[in-house]
Short mmCIF file of C-alpha atoms in Angstrom, two decimals:
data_model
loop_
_atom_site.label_atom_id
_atom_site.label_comp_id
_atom_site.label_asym_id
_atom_site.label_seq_id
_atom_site.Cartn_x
_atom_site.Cartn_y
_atom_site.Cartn_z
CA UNK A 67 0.00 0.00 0.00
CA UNK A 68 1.20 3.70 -0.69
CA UNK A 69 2.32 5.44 2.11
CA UNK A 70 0.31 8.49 3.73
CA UNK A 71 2.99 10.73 2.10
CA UNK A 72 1.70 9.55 -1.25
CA UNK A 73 -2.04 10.36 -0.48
CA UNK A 74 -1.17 13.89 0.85
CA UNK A 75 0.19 14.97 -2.91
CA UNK A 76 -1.82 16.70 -5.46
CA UNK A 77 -4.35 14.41 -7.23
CA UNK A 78 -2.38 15.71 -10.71
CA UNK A 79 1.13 14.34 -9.22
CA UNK A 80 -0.19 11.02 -7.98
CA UNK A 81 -2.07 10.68 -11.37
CA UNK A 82 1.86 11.14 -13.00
CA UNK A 83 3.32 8.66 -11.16
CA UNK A 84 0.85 6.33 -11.25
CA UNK A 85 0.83 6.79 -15.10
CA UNK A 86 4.88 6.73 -15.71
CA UNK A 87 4.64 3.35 -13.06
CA UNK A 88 1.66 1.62 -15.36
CA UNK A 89 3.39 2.13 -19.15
CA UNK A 90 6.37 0.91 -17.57
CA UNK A 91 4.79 -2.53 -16.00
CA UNK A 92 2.49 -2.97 -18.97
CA UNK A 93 5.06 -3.14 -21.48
CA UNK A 94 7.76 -5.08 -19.48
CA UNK A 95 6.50 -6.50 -16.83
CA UNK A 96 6.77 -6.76 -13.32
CA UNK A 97 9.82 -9.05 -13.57
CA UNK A 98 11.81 -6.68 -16.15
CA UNK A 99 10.11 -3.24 -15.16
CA UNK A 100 12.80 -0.67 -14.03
CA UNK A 101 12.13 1.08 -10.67
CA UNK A 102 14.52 3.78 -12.36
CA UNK A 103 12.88 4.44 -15.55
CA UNK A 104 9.99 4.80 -13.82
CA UNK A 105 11.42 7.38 -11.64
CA UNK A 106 13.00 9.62 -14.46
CA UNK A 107 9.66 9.12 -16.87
CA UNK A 108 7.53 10.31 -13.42
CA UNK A 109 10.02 13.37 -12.88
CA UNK A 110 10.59 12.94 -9.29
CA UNK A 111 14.08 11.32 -7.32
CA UNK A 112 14.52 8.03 -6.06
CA UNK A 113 14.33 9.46 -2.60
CA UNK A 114 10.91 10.61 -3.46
CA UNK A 115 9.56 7.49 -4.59
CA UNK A 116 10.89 5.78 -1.27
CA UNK A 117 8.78 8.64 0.53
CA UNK A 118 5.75 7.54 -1.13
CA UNK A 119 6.49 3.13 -1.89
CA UNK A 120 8.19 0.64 -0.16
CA UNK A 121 9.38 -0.44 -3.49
CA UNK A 122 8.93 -1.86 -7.27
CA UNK A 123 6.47 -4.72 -6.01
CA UNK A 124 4.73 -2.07 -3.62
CA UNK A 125 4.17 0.10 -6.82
CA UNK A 126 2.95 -2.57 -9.21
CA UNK A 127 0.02 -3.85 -6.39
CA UNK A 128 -1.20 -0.44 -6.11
CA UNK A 129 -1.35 0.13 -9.86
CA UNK A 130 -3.34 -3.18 -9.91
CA UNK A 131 -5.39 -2.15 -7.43
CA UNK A 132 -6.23 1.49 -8.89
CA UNK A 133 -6.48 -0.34 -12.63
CA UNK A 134 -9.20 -2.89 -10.99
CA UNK A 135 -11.05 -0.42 -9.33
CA UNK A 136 -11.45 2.07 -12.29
CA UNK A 137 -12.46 -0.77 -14.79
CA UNK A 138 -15.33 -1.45 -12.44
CA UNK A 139 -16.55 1.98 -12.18
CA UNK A 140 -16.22 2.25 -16.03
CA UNK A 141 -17.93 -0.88 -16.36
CA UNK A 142 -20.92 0.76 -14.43
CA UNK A 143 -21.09 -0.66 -11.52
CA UNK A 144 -23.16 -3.64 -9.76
CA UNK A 145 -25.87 -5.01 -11.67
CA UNK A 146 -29.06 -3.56 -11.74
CA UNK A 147 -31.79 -5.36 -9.56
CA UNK A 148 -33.94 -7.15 -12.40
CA UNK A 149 -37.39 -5.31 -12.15
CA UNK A 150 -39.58 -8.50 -12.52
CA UNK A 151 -37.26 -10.50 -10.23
CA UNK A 152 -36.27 -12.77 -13.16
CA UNK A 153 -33.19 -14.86 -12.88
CA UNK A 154 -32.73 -15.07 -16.52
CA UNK A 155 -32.96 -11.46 -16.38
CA UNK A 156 -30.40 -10.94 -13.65
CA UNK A 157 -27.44 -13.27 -15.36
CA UNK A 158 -28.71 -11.57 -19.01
CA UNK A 159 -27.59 -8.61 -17.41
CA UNK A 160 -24.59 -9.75 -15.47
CA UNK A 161 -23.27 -11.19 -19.38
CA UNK A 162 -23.80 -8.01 -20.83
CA UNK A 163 -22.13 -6.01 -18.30
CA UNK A 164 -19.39 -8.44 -18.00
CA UNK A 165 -19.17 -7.94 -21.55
CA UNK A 166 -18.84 -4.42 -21.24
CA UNK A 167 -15.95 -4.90 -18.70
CA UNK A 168 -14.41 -6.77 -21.45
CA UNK A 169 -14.63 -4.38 -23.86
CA UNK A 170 -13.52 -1.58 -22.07
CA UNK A 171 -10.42 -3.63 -20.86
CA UNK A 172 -9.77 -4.45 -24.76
CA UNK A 173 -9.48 -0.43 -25.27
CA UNK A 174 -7.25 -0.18 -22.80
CA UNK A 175 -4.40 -1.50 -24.14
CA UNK A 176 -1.69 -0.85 -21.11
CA UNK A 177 -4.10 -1.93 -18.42
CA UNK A 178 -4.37 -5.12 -20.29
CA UNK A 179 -1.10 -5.71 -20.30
CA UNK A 180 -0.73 -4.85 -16.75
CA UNK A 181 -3.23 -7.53 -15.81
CA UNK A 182 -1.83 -9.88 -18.67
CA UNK A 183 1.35 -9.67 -16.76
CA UNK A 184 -0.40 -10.06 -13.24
CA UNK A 185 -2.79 -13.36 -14.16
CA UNK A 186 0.27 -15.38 -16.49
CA UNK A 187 1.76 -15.26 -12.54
CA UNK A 188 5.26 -14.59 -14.23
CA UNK A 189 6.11 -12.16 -11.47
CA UNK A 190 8.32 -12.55 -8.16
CA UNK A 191 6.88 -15.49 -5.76
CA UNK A 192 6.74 -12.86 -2.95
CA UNK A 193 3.68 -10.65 -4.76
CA UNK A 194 1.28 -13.63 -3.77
CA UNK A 195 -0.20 -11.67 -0.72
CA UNK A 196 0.41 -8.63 -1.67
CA UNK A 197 -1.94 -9.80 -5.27
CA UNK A 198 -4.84 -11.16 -3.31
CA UNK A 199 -4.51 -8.05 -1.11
CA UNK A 200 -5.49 -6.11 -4.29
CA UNK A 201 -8.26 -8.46 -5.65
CA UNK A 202 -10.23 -7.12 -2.52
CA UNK A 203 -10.89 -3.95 -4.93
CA UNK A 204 -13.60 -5.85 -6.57
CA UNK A 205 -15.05 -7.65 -3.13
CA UNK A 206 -17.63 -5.15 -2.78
CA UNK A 207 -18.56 -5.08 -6.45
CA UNK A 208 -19.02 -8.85 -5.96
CA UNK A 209 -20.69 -8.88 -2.79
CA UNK A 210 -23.46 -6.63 -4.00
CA UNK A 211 -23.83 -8.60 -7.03
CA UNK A 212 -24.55 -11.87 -5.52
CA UNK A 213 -26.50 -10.31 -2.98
CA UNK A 214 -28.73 -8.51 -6.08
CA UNK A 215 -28.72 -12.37 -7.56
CA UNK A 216 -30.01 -13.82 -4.11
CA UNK A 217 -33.13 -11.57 -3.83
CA UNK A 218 -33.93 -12.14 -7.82
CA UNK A 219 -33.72 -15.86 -7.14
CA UNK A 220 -31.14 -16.72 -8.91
CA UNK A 221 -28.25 -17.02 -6.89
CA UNK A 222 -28.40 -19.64 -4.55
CA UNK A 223 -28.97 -19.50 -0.80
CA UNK A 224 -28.29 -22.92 0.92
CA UNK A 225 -24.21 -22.43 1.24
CA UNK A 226 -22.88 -19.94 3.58
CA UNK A 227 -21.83 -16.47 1.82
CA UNK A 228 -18.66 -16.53 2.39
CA UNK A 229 -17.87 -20.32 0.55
CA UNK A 230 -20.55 -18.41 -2.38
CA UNK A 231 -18.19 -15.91 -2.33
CA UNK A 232 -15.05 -18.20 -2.56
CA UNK A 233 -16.43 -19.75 -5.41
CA UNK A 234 -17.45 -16.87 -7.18
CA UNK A 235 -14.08 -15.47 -6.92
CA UNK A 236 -12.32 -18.85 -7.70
CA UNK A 237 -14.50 -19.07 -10.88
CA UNK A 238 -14.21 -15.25 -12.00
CA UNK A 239 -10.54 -15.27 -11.66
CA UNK A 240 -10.58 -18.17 -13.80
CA UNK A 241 -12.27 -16.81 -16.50
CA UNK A 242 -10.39 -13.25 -16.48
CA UNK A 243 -7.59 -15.32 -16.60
CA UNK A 244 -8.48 -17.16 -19.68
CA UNK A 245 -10.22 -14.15 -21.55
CA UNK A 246 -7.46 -11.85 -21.06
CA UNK A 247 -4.62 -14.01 -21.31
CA UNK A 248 -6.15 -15.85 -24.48
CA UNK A 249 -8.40 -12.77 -25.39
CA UNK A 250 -10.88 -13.56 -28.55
CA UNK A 251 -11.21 -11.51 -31.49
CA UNK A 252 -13.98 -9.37 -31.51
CA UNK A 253 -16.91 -11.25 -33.20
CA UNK A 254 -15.67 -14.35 -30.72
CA UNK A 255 -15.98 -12.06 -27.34
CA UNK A 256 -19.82 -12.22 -27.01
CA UNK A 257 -19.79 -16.14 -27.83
CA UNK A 258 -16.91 -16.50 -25.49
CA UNK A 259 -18.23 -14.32 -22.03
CA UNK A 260 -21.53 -16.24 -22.61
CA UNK A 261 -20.27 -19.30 -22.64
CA UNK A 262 -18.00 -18.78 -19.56
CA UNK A 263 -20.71 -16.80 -17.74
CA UNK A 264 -23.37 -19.77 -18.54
CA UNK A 265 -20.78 -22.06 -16.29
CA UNK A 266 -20.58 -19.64 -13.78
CA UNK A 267 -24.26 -19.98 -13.58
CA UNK A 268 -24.85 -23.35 -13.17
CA UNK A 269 -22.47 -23.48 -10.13
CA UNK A 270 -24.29 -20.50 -8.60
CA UNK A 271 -28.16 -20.88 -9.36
CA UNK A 272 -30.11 -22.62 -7.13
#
């Protein structure tokens, strides 16, 4: 996590760093990303970035972290309560926002690559923690999500939320994984999210 230091700058000097750290990790990686060239492209010392990160691996979770939480919000949000109470109509609209998500992560090019990097799990052993740490971003997207599929009926109810939870995580990582590491072309994506999704939903519906 940043330090307070890093919260206390202007929101226009965060935004540089941040920016400087995420070109540098989407194109090479956390493995082969330079600390330094991240520094000079950001226009600030090394002492500076010390002030504000513990380090390289520090700096890559929070970029993760900010990445994940501004795809969601540019995704829209938690589904929708379904007006009729429809299940069919709750995991219609759960594929087409996941689709969305999709989409928008295919425009963004570096943030793909960022989480490309992230998912293949090609960077240091020792990010482990610190990468579930950041998948909380999306907890509270995906708690209000199941809880909107639970009063539409069409999320089950007879496991304990927290093991619903687990295995809506488990499962969702497992398809980001395979969409964005093995991302389809664009007449394939629809095919592809529905396909996925309709396996999510047979683990999850009542």
């Amino acid at each position: 996590m940043p330090r307070p230091r890093f919260h206390r700058l202007a929101p226009e000097q965060q935004a540089t760093i941040l920016d400087a750290a995420l070109d540098e990790f989407a194109v090479h990686g956390f493995r082969d990303a330079s600390l330094n060239r991240i520094i000079a492209a950001a226009g600030i010392s090394k002492g500076s970035m010390y002030y504000y990160f513990d380090g390289k691996e520090d700096l890559y979770i929070h970029v993760i972290r900010a990445g994940l939480e501004q795809l969601l919000v540019d995704g829209g949000g938690a589904p929708a309560p379904p007006e009729n109470g429809d299940p069919d109509a709750f995991w219609g609209s759960l594929e087409q926002q996941y689709l969305q998500l999709m989409r928008t992560l295919a425009a963004s090019p570096r943030l793909a690559g960022l989480l490309r990097d992230w998912l293949s799990g090609t960077g240091a052993p020792a990010l482990g923690a610190a990468q579930r740490d950041a998948e909380q971003a999306t907890l509270p997207w995906l708690q209000k999500t199941l809880a909107t599929g639970q009063a539409a009926g069409a999320v089950r109810t007879d496991l304990p939320p927290e093991l619903i939870i687990a295995l809506a995580m488990g499962m969702g990582q497992a398809i980001d994984t395979w969409l964005i590491t093995h991302p389809p072309g664009d007449e394939q994506l629809a095919e592809a999210v529905h396909t996925l999704l309709d396996a999510m939903r047979r683990a999850l519906q009542p």
